[in-house]
Amino acid sequence: MGFKIGCHLSSAGGYMAMGQTAVSIGANVFQFFTRNPRGGAAKPIDPADVAAFRDYAAEKGIGPILAHAPYTLNAAGAEERVREFAESTMRDDLKRLELTPGALYNFHPGSHVGQGADAGVALIAGMLGRILAPGWQTTVLLETMSGKGSEVGRSFEELRAIIDSTDGGDRIGVCLDTCHVWDGGYDIVGDLDGVLERFDAVLGISRLKAIHLNDSLNVRDAHKDRHACIGKGKIGLDALARVINHPTLRDLPFYLETPNDLDGYRAEIALLKSLRN
Ligand code: FE
Ligand code: FE
Ligand code: ZN
């Protein structure tokens, strides 16, 4: 299978613009925010734009596209108002994503804000259980988190607990963020095989649907979450080259979320292609 590599793009110009931008920088996948990352109402989708994009994506071999929920979405919030916003936002996002069948939808599981991880897990699983309806075509991904603040989802066990508490079946997966797992304590530099074996033992490797490919400004186990450009951080180029070439990972789609403009992304994509073996 070919190398699926791309980056986060602005969704301001619509789907077709994202597809053309992706192609212009050598990408064949991309991620975008479903709405302002700080929350708020989503712009209406233009059906003609989606239809044109779907043809273009089929022609150019683009996909899967990865929609990212707003950061403010916190299903584990202590206030009902916060949890209601999370649920209505995810419901609306998933409805819109039915227009682009086969898309992935990634969200940060949430922050328990002092209620404790177990309570957070129960709230997140409760929301997913109410939202995930039979027949939906989008796979919902829990993102691995760095564990800053009271984030739920730093450990594979917490993600497993959420998945176990829903009956979402194979419509729930995991997006592994290399910066987050590193900051969360998993040694993907010294023992990538061991981390993936752990993932498989706890979650089952078939749950893994996407990789956020980022370097990290911080040392392992820092619980920080600050992304660095590829090869410019504490994970480093050699370790990230092993990630994109690992037999367990190489056929997954890779999405860069590094601090770059489009030229920077174009250069990183070219670099990573040169490192594929
Ligand atoms: Fe994220
Ligand atoms: Fe990420
Ligand atoms: Zn991050």
XYZ file of N, CA and C and ligand atoms in Angstrom:
834
model
N 0.835 -1.203 0.000
C 0.000 0.000 0.000
C 0.868 1.250 0.000
N 0.365 2.309 -0.609
C 1.163 3.533 -0.703
C 1.261 4.270 0.622
N 2.113 5.257 0.636
C 2.355 6.069 1.826
C 1.249 7.121 1.925
N 0.468 7.066 3.012
C -0.599 8.047 3.241
C -0.053 9.121 4.175
N 0.251 10.279 3.618
C 0.892 11.333 4.409
C 0.277 12.695 4.070
N 0.015 13.467 5.094
C -0.535 14.809 4.894
C -0.423 15.593 6.183
N -1.221 16.629 6.296
C -1.080 17.523 7.448
C -2.414 18.184 7.756
N -2.388 18.968 8.802
C -3.563 19.753 9.166
C -3.688 20.936 8.212
N -4.900 21.171 7.703
C -5.146 22.295 6.789
C -6.296 23.145 7.299
N -6.305 24.411 6.900
C -7.431 25.291 7.214
C -8.654 24.883 6.405
N -9.802 24.858 7.066
C -11.035 24.492 6.367
C -11.800 25.730 5.877
N -11.169 26.908 5.989
C -11.885 28.167 5.683
C -12.423 28.220 4.256
N -11.719 27.590 3.303
C -12.142 27.672 1.907
C -13.012 26.517 1.456
N -13.322 25.601 2.351
C -14.172 24.476 1.983
C -13.371 23.240 1.594
N -14.107 22.189 1.236
C -13.486 20.895 0.963
C -12.592 20.894 -0.278
N -13.097 21.451 -1.379
C -12.332 21.405 -2.628
C -11.011 22.143 -2.459
N -11.044 23.272 -1.775
C -9.809 24.038 -1.556
C -8.817 23.217 -0.741
N -9.315 22.483 0.261
C -8.406 21.639 1.046
C -7.805 20.537 0.174
N -8.612 19.926 -0.659
C -8.105 18.870 -1.539
C -7.014 19.383 -2.465
N -7.255 20.564 -3.061
C -6.264 21.125 -3.988
C -4.998 21.543 -3.255
N -5.171 22.087 -2.052
C -3.984 22.466 -1.266
C -3.177 21.227 -0.928
N -3.867 20.165 -0.515
C -3.167 18.925 -0.182
C -2.316 18.455 -1.363
N -2.932 18.402 -2.534
C -2.201 17.938 -3.714
C -0.999 18.849 -3.999
N -1.175 20.156 -3.799
C -0.101 21.108 -4.118
C 1.119 20.959 -3.203
N 0.945 20.338 -2.043
C 2.096 20.149 -1.144
C 2.521 18.682 -1.064
N 2.013 17.867 -1.966
C 2.447 16.472 -2.024
C 1.727 15.555 -1.053
N 0.599 16.022 -0.492
C -0.152 15.224 0.482
C -1.257 14.427 -0.209
N -1.619 13.289 0.384
C -2.777 12.537 -0.115
C -3.800 12.251 0.992
N -3.566 12.843 2.166
C -4.572 12.865 3.234
C -4.485 14.240 3.884
N -5.499 14.620 4.650
C -5.394 15.853 5.428
C -6.368 15.823 6.587
N -6.059 16.672 7.569
C -6.921 16.857 8.734
C -7.437 18.291 8.722
N -8.597 18.510 9.303
C -9.155 19.872 9.375
C -10.067 19.955 10.590
N -10.275 21.170 11.083
C -11.245 21.377 12.152
C -12.650 21.440 11.569
N -13.579 20.796 12.242
C -14.966 20.800 11.777
C -15.602 22.181 11.944
N -15.029 22.990 12.810
C -15.525 24.339 13.101
C -14.401 25.046 13.824
N -14.609 26.304 14.199
C -13.598 27.016 14.970
C -13.111 26.120 16.113
N -11.756 25.929 16.235
C -11.264 25.012 17.269
C -11.666 25.415 18.683
N -12.031 26.673 18.869
C -12.485 27.109 20.193
C -13.996 26.899 20.368
N -14.646 26.358 19.350
C -16.075 26.060 19.485
C -16.919 26.972 18.618
N -18.207 27.002 18.862
C -19.093 27.852 18.081
C -19.750 27.088 16.946
N -20.623 27.774 16.232
C -21.401 27.138 15.179
C -20.531 26.863 13.966
N -20.820 25.769 13.273
C -20.101 25.432 12.054
C -20.722 26.165 10.875
N -19.870 26.503 9.898
C -20.397 27.111 8.673
C -21.230 26.077 7.932
N -22.301 26.514 7.265
C -23.070 25.540 6.492
C -22.210 24.917 5.390
N -22.437 23.635 5.123
C -21.678 22.957 4.073
C -22.339 23.212 2.731
N -21.524 23.540 1.728
C -22.016 23.761 0.372
C -22.048 22.402 -0.344
N -23.238 21.898 -0.672
C -23.328 20.562 -1.286
C -22.533 20.451 -2.580
N -22.475 21.529 -3.366
C -21.723 21.482 -4.627
C -20.222 21.333 -4.351
N -19.756 22.002 -3.301
C -18.342 21.907 -2.925
C -18.003 20.476 -2.501
N -18.864 19.871 -1.684
C -18.609 18.488 -1.240
C -18.629 17.535 -2.428
N -19.591 17.719 -3.323
C -19.698 16.822 -4.483
C -18.448 16.937 -5.355
N -17.996 18.170 -5.584
C -16.787 18.372 -6.399
C -15.588 17.743 -5.711
N -15.512 17.917 -4.396
C -14.382 17.342 -3.654
C -14.388 15.821 -3.732
N -15.546 15.223 -3.595
C -15.596 13.756 -3.613
C -15.088 13.211 -4.951
N -15.446 13.848 -6.058
C -14.919 13.436 -7.366
C -13.407 13.621 -7.423
N -12.970 14.796 -6.954
C -11.545 15.128 -6.990
C -10.739 14.153 -6.128
N -11.251 13.846 -4.934
C -10.548 12.940 -4.022
C -10.432 11.544 -4.638
N -11.495 11.091 -5.302
C -11.459 9.779 -5.954
C -10.425 9.779 -7.074
N -10.394 10.871 -7.832
C -9.471 10.963 -8.966
C -8.014 11.012 -8.499
N -7.760 11.771 -7.433
C -6.381 11.982 -6.976
C -5.943 10.988 -5.895
N -6.858 10.138 -5.459
C -6.499 9.170 -4.413
C -6.315 9.812 -3.052
N -7.134 10.799 -2.747
C -7.047 11.492 -1.452
C -7.943 10.794 -0.427
N -7.401 10.590 0.760
C -8.206 10.079 1.853
C -7.538 8.921 2.558
N -7.977 8.583 3.764
C -9.128 9.169 4.443
C -8.856 10.574 4.996
N -9.906 11.406 4.921
C -9.796 12.714 5.554
C -10.129 12.556 7.040
N -9.480 13.379 7.839
C -9.626 13.288 9.301
C -10.175 14.612 9.831
N -11.388 14.573 10.323
C -12.004 15.766 10.912
C -11.660 15.805 12.396
N -11.262 16.969 12.881
C -10.876 17.114 14.297
C -11.936 17.956 15.004
N -12.439 17.437 16.111
C -13.431 18.171 16.909
C -12.768 19.389 17.567
N -13.550 20.406 17.921
C -12.966 21.558 18.617
C -12.369 21.163 19.961
N -11.339 21.905 20.371
C -10.675 21.625 21.653
C -11.612 21.822 22.834
N -12.588 22.688 22.664
C -13.485 23.015 23.774
C -14.488 21.906 24.058
N -14.516 20.896 23.176
C -15.455 19.798 23.384
C -14.962 18.942 24.556
N -15.665 19.002 25.676
C -15.266 18.218 26.851
C -16.445 17.424 27.405
N -16.482 16.164 26.968
C -17.580 15.292 27.391
C -17.490 14.955 28.871
N -16.328 15.202 29.491
C -16.129 14.855 30.901
C -16.246 16.079 31.806
N -16.757 17.174 31.281
C -16.849 18.403 32.067
C -17.700 18.228 33.321
N -17.428 19.079 34.310
C -18.189 18.991 35.562
C -19.549 19.662 35.423
N -19.649 20.652 34.535
C -20.913 21.376 34.382
C -21.746 20.769 33.263
N -23.029 20.672 33.511
C -23.920 20.084 32.517
C -23.881 20.855 31.198
N -23.782 22.181 31.302
C -23.724 23.040 30.116
C -22.552 22.632 29.215
N -21.416 22.329 29.817
C -20.217 21.934 29.067
C -20.442 20.580 28.396
N -21.050 19.665 29.130
C -21.290 18.329 28.570
C -22.340 18.381 27.459
N -23.320 19.234 27.620
C -24.344 19.367 26.567
C -23.759 19.947 25.287
N -22.852 20.925 25.456
C -22.175 21.480 24.275
C -21.391 20.380 23.567
N -20.691 19.557 24.340
C -19.900 18.469 23.749
C -20.791 17.529 22.945
N -21.899 17.152 23.546
C -22.769 16.163 22.891
C -23.429 16.737 21.641
N -23.930 17.958 21.733
C -24.612 18.527 20.561
C -23.616 18.819 19.447
N -22.389 19.222 19.824
C -21.369 19.499 18.806
C -20.973 18.215 18.086
N -20.727 17.158 18.842
C -20.315 15.911 18.196
C -21.435 15.344 17.325
N -22.650 15.445 17.815
C -23.795 14.966 17.043
C -23.894 15.711 15.700
N -23.736 17.026 15.773
C -23.815 17.860 14.564
C -22.641 17.568 13.627
N -21.439 17.433 14.184
C -20.265 17.127 13.352
C -20.462 15.803 12.619
N -20.932 14.790 13.340
C -21.074 13.474 12.721
C -22.157 13.479 11.645
N -23.199 14.279 11.872
C -24.239 14.405 10.853
C -23.653 15.007 9.575
N -22.852 16.034 9.733
C -22.231 16.690 8.575
C -21.259 15.750 7.866
N -20.560 14.928 8.636
C -19.558 14.042 8.038
C -20.190 12.913 7.228
N -21.492 12.698 7.403
C -22.161 11.709 6.548
C -22.089 12.110 5.073
N -21.794 13.392 4.809
C -21.651 13.867 3.421
C -20.337 13.412 2.785
N -19.375 13.006 3.631
C -18.088 12.525 3.127
C -17.833 11.126 3.693
N -18.484 10.137 3.107
C -18.415 8.771 3.651
C -16.978 8.274 3.756
N -16.708 7.569 4.853
C -15.370 7.015 5.045
C -14.426 7.937 5.790
N -14.937 9.109 6.204
C -14.089 10.026 6.964
C -13.838 9.474 8.372
N -12.780 9.976 8.980
C -12.480 9.687 10.378
C -12.770 10.954 11.178
N -13.213 10.793 12.427
C -13.515 11.936 13.306
C -12.759 11.762 14.610
N -11.825 12.675 14.859
C -10.949 12.568 16.026
C -11.369 13.563 17.098
N -11.392 13.108 18.350
C -11.647 14.067 19.430
C -10.790 13.766 20.646
N -10.532 14.810 21.426
C -9.825 14.650 22.698
C -10.848 14.121 23.695
N -10.580 12.974 24.319
C -11.600 12.364 25.175
C -12.196 13.343 26.187
N -11.342 14.168 26.797
C -11.872 15.165 27.726
C -10.985 15.349 28.938
N -11.373 16.291 29.779
C -10.661 16.540 31.032
C -11.655 16.387 32.173
N -11.262 15.627 33.198
C -12.244 15.326 34.255
C -12.363 16.452 35.288
N -11.473 17.454 35.143
C -11.484 18.649 36.000
C -11.754 18.341 37.488
N -10.999 17.365 38.005
C -11.048 17.090 39.437
C -12.071 16.048 39.869
N -12.901 15.592 38.920
C -13.899 14.573 39.285
C -13.286 13.176 39.381
N -12.054 13.041 38.870
C -11.387 11.752 38.871
C -11.512 11.070 37.513
N -10.491 10.275 37.167
C -10.446 9.643 35.848
C -11.628 8.692 35.635
N -12.013 7.961 36.676
C -13.121 6.996 36.516
C -14.419 7.711 36.160
N -14.678 8.823 36.838
C -15.882 9.601 36.532
C -15.801 10.164 35.121
N -14.588 10.610 34.734
C -14.398 11.134 33.378
C -14.675 10.076 32.329
N -14.128 8.894 32.542
C -14.337 7.778 31.609
C -15.833 7.488 31.462
N -16.550 7.467 32.567
C -17.986 7.148 32.526
C -18.764 8.217 31.758
N -18.417 9.479 31.952
C -19.118 10.555 31.236
C -18.853 10.482 29.734
N -17.608 10.242 29.361
C -17.249 10.180 27.929
C -17.954 8.994 27.271
N -17.886 7.845 27.933
C -18.525 6.652 27.380
C -20.036 6.843 27.277
N -20.611 7.524 28.264
C -22.049 7.780 28.227
C -22.441 8.593 27.013
N -21.674 9.629 26.720
C -21.968 10.456 25.548
C -21.858 9.638 24.265
N -20.778 8.879 24.132
C -20.597 8.085 22.909
C -21.743 7.093 22.738
N -22.159 6.490 23.840
C -23.244 5.517 23.780
C -24.536 6.144 23.266
N -24.784 7.412 23.642
C -26.016 8.081 23.181
C -25.918 8.539 21.731
N -24.693 8.844 21.285
C -24.533 9.450 19.954
C -24.393 8.423 18.844
N -23.605 7.374 19.101
C -23.248 6.467 18.011
C -24.464 5.652 17.591
N -24.981 5.966 16.419
C -26.179 5.300 15.924
C -25.788 4.278 14.867
N -26.557 3.191 14.767
C -26.250 2.199 13.751
C -26.299 2.821 12.354
N -25.406 2.368 11.495
C -25.450 2.822 10.109
C -24.588 4.023 9.803
N -24.013 4.656 10.847
C -23.174 5.815 10.558
C -21.889 5.378 9.883
N -21.425 6.214 8.964
C -20.309 5.807 8.112
C -18.970 6.345 8.594
N -18.993 7.158 9.624
C -17.755 7.759 10.129
C -17.229 6.946 11.305
N -15.922 6.724 11.313
C -15.286 6.083 12.468
C -14.815 7.166 13.424
N -15.212 7.061 14.680
C -14.875 8.048 15.705
C -13.609 7.596 16.435
N -12.627 8.486 16.493
C -11.344 8.143 17.087
C -11.115 8.904 18.386
N -10.719 8.175 19.412
C -10.241 8.771 20.657
C -8.760 9.075 20.464
N -8.353 10.312 20.748
C -6.934 10.641 20.587
C -6.171 10.329 21.870
N -4.987 9.718 21.716
C -4.112 9.504 22.874
C -3.622 10.862 23.366
N -3.704 11.114 24.657
C -3.374 12.441 25.193
C -2.088 12.407 26.019
N -1.537 13.584 26.272
C -0.258 13.662 26.997
C -0.452 13.606 28.503
N -1.670 13.824 28.974
C -1.923 13.803 30.409
C -1.696 15.142 31.089
N -1.720 16.232 30.303
C -1.579 17.534 30.955
C -2.885 17.869 31.682
N -2.747 18.591 32.796
C -3.941 18.910 33.577
C -4.646 17.634 34.005
N -5.958 17.587 33.796
C -6.730 16.406 34.205
C -7.233 15.634 32.989
N -6.448 15.668 31.908
C -6.850 14.984 30.676
C -7.073 13.489 30.891
N -8.156 13.002 30.345
C -8.427 11.569 30.298
C -7.873 11.038 28.967
N -7.268 9.856 28.998
C -6.775 9.272 27.755
C -5.268 9.304 27.619
N -4.564 9.548 28.721
C -3.097 9.472 28.670
C -2.658 8.019 28.537
N -3.328 7.127 29.243
C -2.911 5.721 29.204
C -3.824 4.927 28.275
N -3.257 3.886 27.694
C -4.044 3.001 26.837
C -5.191 2.379 27.644
N -4.954 2.157 28.955
C -5.986 1.550 29.800
C -7.211 2.459 29.917
N -6.998 3.774 30.020
C -8.148 4.692 30.096
C -8.944 4.673 28.796
N -8.250 4.614 27.676
C -8.964 4.548 26.392
C -9.754 3.242 26.304
N -9.145 2.174 26.774
C -9.819 0.871 26.764
C -11.094 0.915 27.613
N -10.990 1.576 28.766
C -12.153 1.661 29.655
C -13.303 2.409 28.967
N -12.978 3.459 28.213
C -14.027 4.193 27.492
C -14.662 3.289 26.434
N -13.824 2.632 25.656
C -14.334 1.781 24.573
C -15.183 0.645 25.138
N -14.718 0.063 26.244
C -15.454 -1.048 26.862
C -16.838 -0.625 27.352
N -16.963 0.651 27.725
C -18.227 1.123 28.296
C -19.223 1.567 27.236
N -18.841 1.460 25.951
C -19.782 1.808 24.886
C -20.063 0.540 24.090
N -21.092 0.583 23.280
C -21.264 -0.561 22.382
C -21.055 -0.093 20.939
N -20.072 0.765 20.765
C -19.792 1.343 19.452
C -19.172 0.380 18.464
N -18.760 -0.792 18.939
C -18.183 -1.783 18.033
C -17.003 -1.220 17.264
N -16.929 -1.556 15.979
C -15.756 -1.137 15.218
C -15.882 0.282 14.670
N -16.903 1.015 15.104
C -16.971 2.427 14.709
C -16.218 3.325 15.679
N -15.606 2.732 16.704
C -14.742 3.486 17.603
C -13.312 2.992 17.452
N -12.396 3.920 17.226
C -10.986 3.579 17.099
C -10.136 4.554 17.882
N -8.849 4.495 17.622
C -7.892 5.339 18.331
C -6.977 6.020 17.317
N -6.674 7.298 17.585
C -5.657 8.035 16.842
C -4.460 8.215 17.766
N -3.321 7.676 17.376
C -2.118 7.775 18.205
C -1.329 9.014 17.802
N -1.152 9.928 18.757
C -0.367 11.148 18.529
C 1.026 10.900 19.106
N 2.049 10.937 18.232
C 3.397 10.573 18.689
C 3.915 11.531 19.767
N 3.594 12.824 19.639
C 4.005 13.779 20.684
C 3.295 13.466 21.993
N 2.000 13.190 21.920
C 1.238 12.966 23.148
C 1.668 11.695 23.881
N 1.841 10.583 23.160
C 2.225 9.350 23.870
C 3.615 9.497 24.481
N 4.501 10.182 23.779
C 5.859 10.442 24.296
C 5.775 11.306 25.561
N 5.056 12.411 25.472
C 4.881 13.271 26.652
C 4.132 12.527 27.759
N 3.306 11.561 27.364
C 2.559 10.777 28.337
C 3.377 9.674 28.989
N 4.589 9.420 28.477
C 5.482 8.474 29.136
C 5.867 7.248 28.315
N 5.246 7.047 27.154
C 5.552 5.858 26.351
C 6.823 6.080 25.530
N 7.754 5.131 25.620
C 9.074 5.323 25.003
C 9.090 4.865 23.547
N 8.533 5.695 22.681
C 8.518 5.345 21.255
C 9.887 5.557 20.603
N 10.820 6.176 21.329
C 12.176 6.351 20.793
C 13.010 5.100 21.061
N 13.021 4.658 22.308
C 13.879 3.535 22.680
C 13.238 2.170 22.492
N 11.889 2.121 22.479
C 11.216 0.820 22.473
C 9.857 0.899 21.760
N 9.906 1.274 20.486
C 8.665 1.381 19.708
C 7.928 0.045 19.667
N 8.673 -1.044 19.476
C 8.038 -2.367 19.455
C 7.278 -2.629 20.752
N 7.916 -2.309 21.879
C 7.291 -2.555 23.183
C 6.022 -1.716 23.355
N 6.039 -0.471 22.911
C 4.856 0.389 23.025
C 3.717 -0.173 22.172
N 4.047 -0.636 20.974
C 2.994 -1.169 20.099
C 2.466 -2.512 20.620
N 3.341 -3.295 21.242
C 2.872 -4.545 21.859
C 1.908 -4.236 23.012
N 2.249 -3.198 23.766
C 1.390 -2.772 24.874
C 0.035 -2.301 24.327
N 0.087 -1.505 23.263
C -1.145 -1.027 22.632
C -2.002 -2.219 22.218
N -1.362 -3.188 21.595
C -2.103 -4.356 21.117
C -2.700 -5.145 22.275
N -1.930 -5.302 23.346
C -2.412 -6.083 24.489
C -3.592 -5.398 25.166
N -3.554 -4.061 25.251
C -4.591 -3.333 25.991
C -5.790 -2.999 25.101
N -5.522 -2.520 23.897
C -6.593 -1.992 23.048
C -6.899 -2.876 21.833
N -5.927 -3.665 21.427
C -6.062 -4.400 20.163
C -5.586 -3.501 19.042
N -4.607 -3.945 18.285
C -3.985 -3.071 17.287
C -4.974 -2.683 16.190
N -6.035 -3.481 16.005
C -7.007 -3.146 14.950
C -7.791 -1.875 15.282
N -7.751 -1.422 16.552
C -8.390 -0.141 16.906
C -7.623 1.058 16.370
N -6.355 0.854 16.059
C -5.511 1.982 15.657
C -5.799 2.333 14.198
N -6.315 3.546 13.981
C -6.771 3.932 12.645
C -5.992 5.086 12.033
N -5.261 5.841 12.843
C -4.565 7.021 12.317
C -3.426 7.407 13.256
N -2.435 8.099 12.672
C -1.297 8.595 13.450
C -1.205 10.114 13.281
N -1.142 10.829 14.401
C -0.724 12.236 14.372
C 0.791 12.227 14.505
N 1.486 12.623 13.443
C 2.944 12.528 13.418
C 3.549 13.879 13.806
N 4.061 13.935 15.021
C 4.630 15.173 15.555
C 5.887 14.857 16.334
N 6.841 15.790 16.294
C 7.943 15.738 17.243
C 7.484 16.485 18.493
N 8.267 16.417 19.558
C 7.866 17.047 20.824
C 8.964 17.970 21.339
N 8.561 19.116 21.864
C 9.535 20.033 22.468
C 10.033 19.511 23.805
N 9.332 18.533 24.375
C 9.621 18.127 25.752
C 10.178 16.719 25.855
N 10.781 16.437 27.005
C 11.316 15.103 27.252
C 10.166 14.142 27.547
N 10.468 12.843 27.448
C 9.458 11.825 27.699
C 8.875 11.978 29.109
N 7.564 11.731 29.203
C 6.859 11.752 30.484
C 6.690 13.161 31.056
N 6.845 14.186 30.204
C 6.763 15.571 30.692
C 5.313 16.019 30.914
N 4.347 15.300 30.345
C 2.925 15.664 30.437
C 2.675 17.100 29.998
N 3.293 17.479 28.858
C 3.214 18.867 28.429
C 2.349 19.070 27.175
N 2.652 18.370 26.075
C 1.937 18.561 24.815
C 2.315 19.854 24.106
N 3.563 19.939 23.675
C 3.950 21.037 22.771
C 4.666 20.416 21.576
N 4.041 20.567 20.406
C 4.541 19.906 19.207
C 5.773 20.622 18.655
N 6.698 19.847 18.103
C 7.856 20.402 17.407
C 7.843 19.903 15.965
N 8.567 20.610 15.091
C 8.704 20.155 13.713
C 9.470 18.830 13.677
N 9.229 18.085 12.589
C 9.813 16.746 12.456
C 11.344 16.821 12.505
N 11.940 16.100 13.447
C 13.394 16.073 13.578
C 13.967 17.218 14.390
N 13.093 18.130 14.857
C 13.569 19.304 15.594
C 13.252 19.205 17.094
N 12.788 18.046 17.536
C 12.385 17.920 18.942
C 13.086 16.771 19.635
N 12.519 16.372 20.765
C 13.152 15.351 21.607
C 12.877 13.933 21.121
N 11.924 13.764 20.202
C 11.700 12.429 19.630
C 12.744 12.176 18.547
N 12.885 13.116 17.640
C 13.966 13.063 16.663
C 13.614 12.337 15.377
N 14.439 12.621 14.371
C 14.160 12.124 13.023
C 14.270 10.606 12.917
N 15.269 10.026 13.556
C 15.456 8.569 13.427
C 14.245 7.818 13.972
N 13.760 8.248 15.142
C 12.619 7.564 15.755
C 11.356 7.753 14.906
N 11.163 8.946 14.351
C 9.969 9.183 13.528
C 10.060 8.422 12.205
N 11.277 8.239 11.691
C 11.456 7.412 10.487
C 11.066 5.959 10.794
N 11.390 5.503 12.006
C 10.999 4.134 12.369
C 9.474 4.023 12.499
N 8.835 5.096 12.956
C 7.370 5.087 13.077
C 6.718 4.924 11.702
N 7.145 5.719 10.720
C 6.471 5.659 9.412
C 6.787 4.382 8.644
N 7.853 3.688 9.058
C 8.237 2.456 8.357
C 7.876 1.184 9.117
N 7.385 1.329 10.338
C 7.116 0.130 11.148
C 6.038 -0.724 10.476
N 6.268 -2.034 10.392
C 5.298 -2.898 9.696
C 3.869 -2.780 10.238
N 3.733 -2.514 11.527
C 2.402 -2.396 12.131
C 1.739 -1.062 11.780
N 2.537 -0.050 11.463
C 2.009 1.307 11.289
C 2.027 1.797 9.847
N 2.854 1.221 8.994
C 3.178 1.864 7.719
C 1.991 2.028 6.777
N 0.952 1.219 6.940
C -0.213 1.364 6.059
C -1.284 2.284 6.629
N -1.056 2.845 7.803
C -2.012 3.799 8.389
C -1.796 5.186 7.776
N -2.810 6.051 7.826
C -2.605 7.428 7.389
C -1.898 8.248 8.469
N -0.929 9.077 8.029
C -0.138 9.923 8.926
C -0.501 11.391 8.691
N -0.804 12.106 9.774
C -1.208 13.515 9.684
C -0.242 14.358 10.516
N 0.451 15.276 9.879
C 1.350 16.189 10.587
C 0.546 17.286 11.262
N 0.911 17.572 12.512
C 0.346 18.720 13.242
C 1.505 19.525 13.813
N 2.496 19.722 12.979
C 3.715 20.404 13.395
C 3.550 21.908 13.169
N 4.315 22.732 13.898
C 4.172 24.191 13.725
C 4.794 24.664 12.418
N 4.007 24.644 11.351
C 4.495 24.948 10.005
C 3.492 25.776 9.231
N 3.987 26.541 8.246
C 3.127 27.065 7.190
C 3.123 26.034 6.051
N 2.448 26.336 4.962
C 2.323 25.338 3.886
C 3.675 24.934 3.310
N 4.593 25.904 3.162
C 5.916 25.558 2.636
C 6.635 24.602 3.583
N 6.468 24.846 4.873
C 7.082 23.962 5.861
C 6.506 22.561 5.780
N 5.189 22.472 5.629
C 4.565 21.155 5.489
C 5.038 20.457 4.211
N 5.124 21.223 3.116
C 5.588 20.627 1.857
C 6.970 20.013 2.052
N 7.837 20.740 2.744
C 9.207 20.253 2.973
C 9.207 19.019 3.887
N 8.371 19.031 4.923
C 8.339 17.867 5.830
C 7.783 16.638 5.121
N 6.774 16.835 4.285
C 6.192 15.701 3.552
C 7.248 15.115 2.608
N 7.998 15.980 1.922
C 9.055 15.513 1.021
C 10.136 14.761 1.810
N 10.498 15.301 2.969
C 11.499 14.653 3.829
C 11.035 13.257 4.232
N 9.773 13.169 4.692
C 9.264 11.876 5.164
C 9.151 10.882 4.025
N 8.768 11.345 2.835
C 8.731 10.439 1.678
C 10.127 9.891 1.391
N 11.137 10.746 1.563
C 12.512 10.301 1.285
C 12.982 9.276 2.320
N 12.328 9.250 3.481
C 12.716 8.329 4.553
C 11.921 7.028 4.537
N 10.929 6.919 3.641
C 10.168 5.669 3.557
C 11.002 4.614 2.905
N 10.976 3.401 3.461
C 11.696 2.335 2.768
C 10.762 1.181 2.460
Fe -5.791 16.732 18.817
Fe -2.874 15.362 17.868
Zn -1.128 18.066 20.906
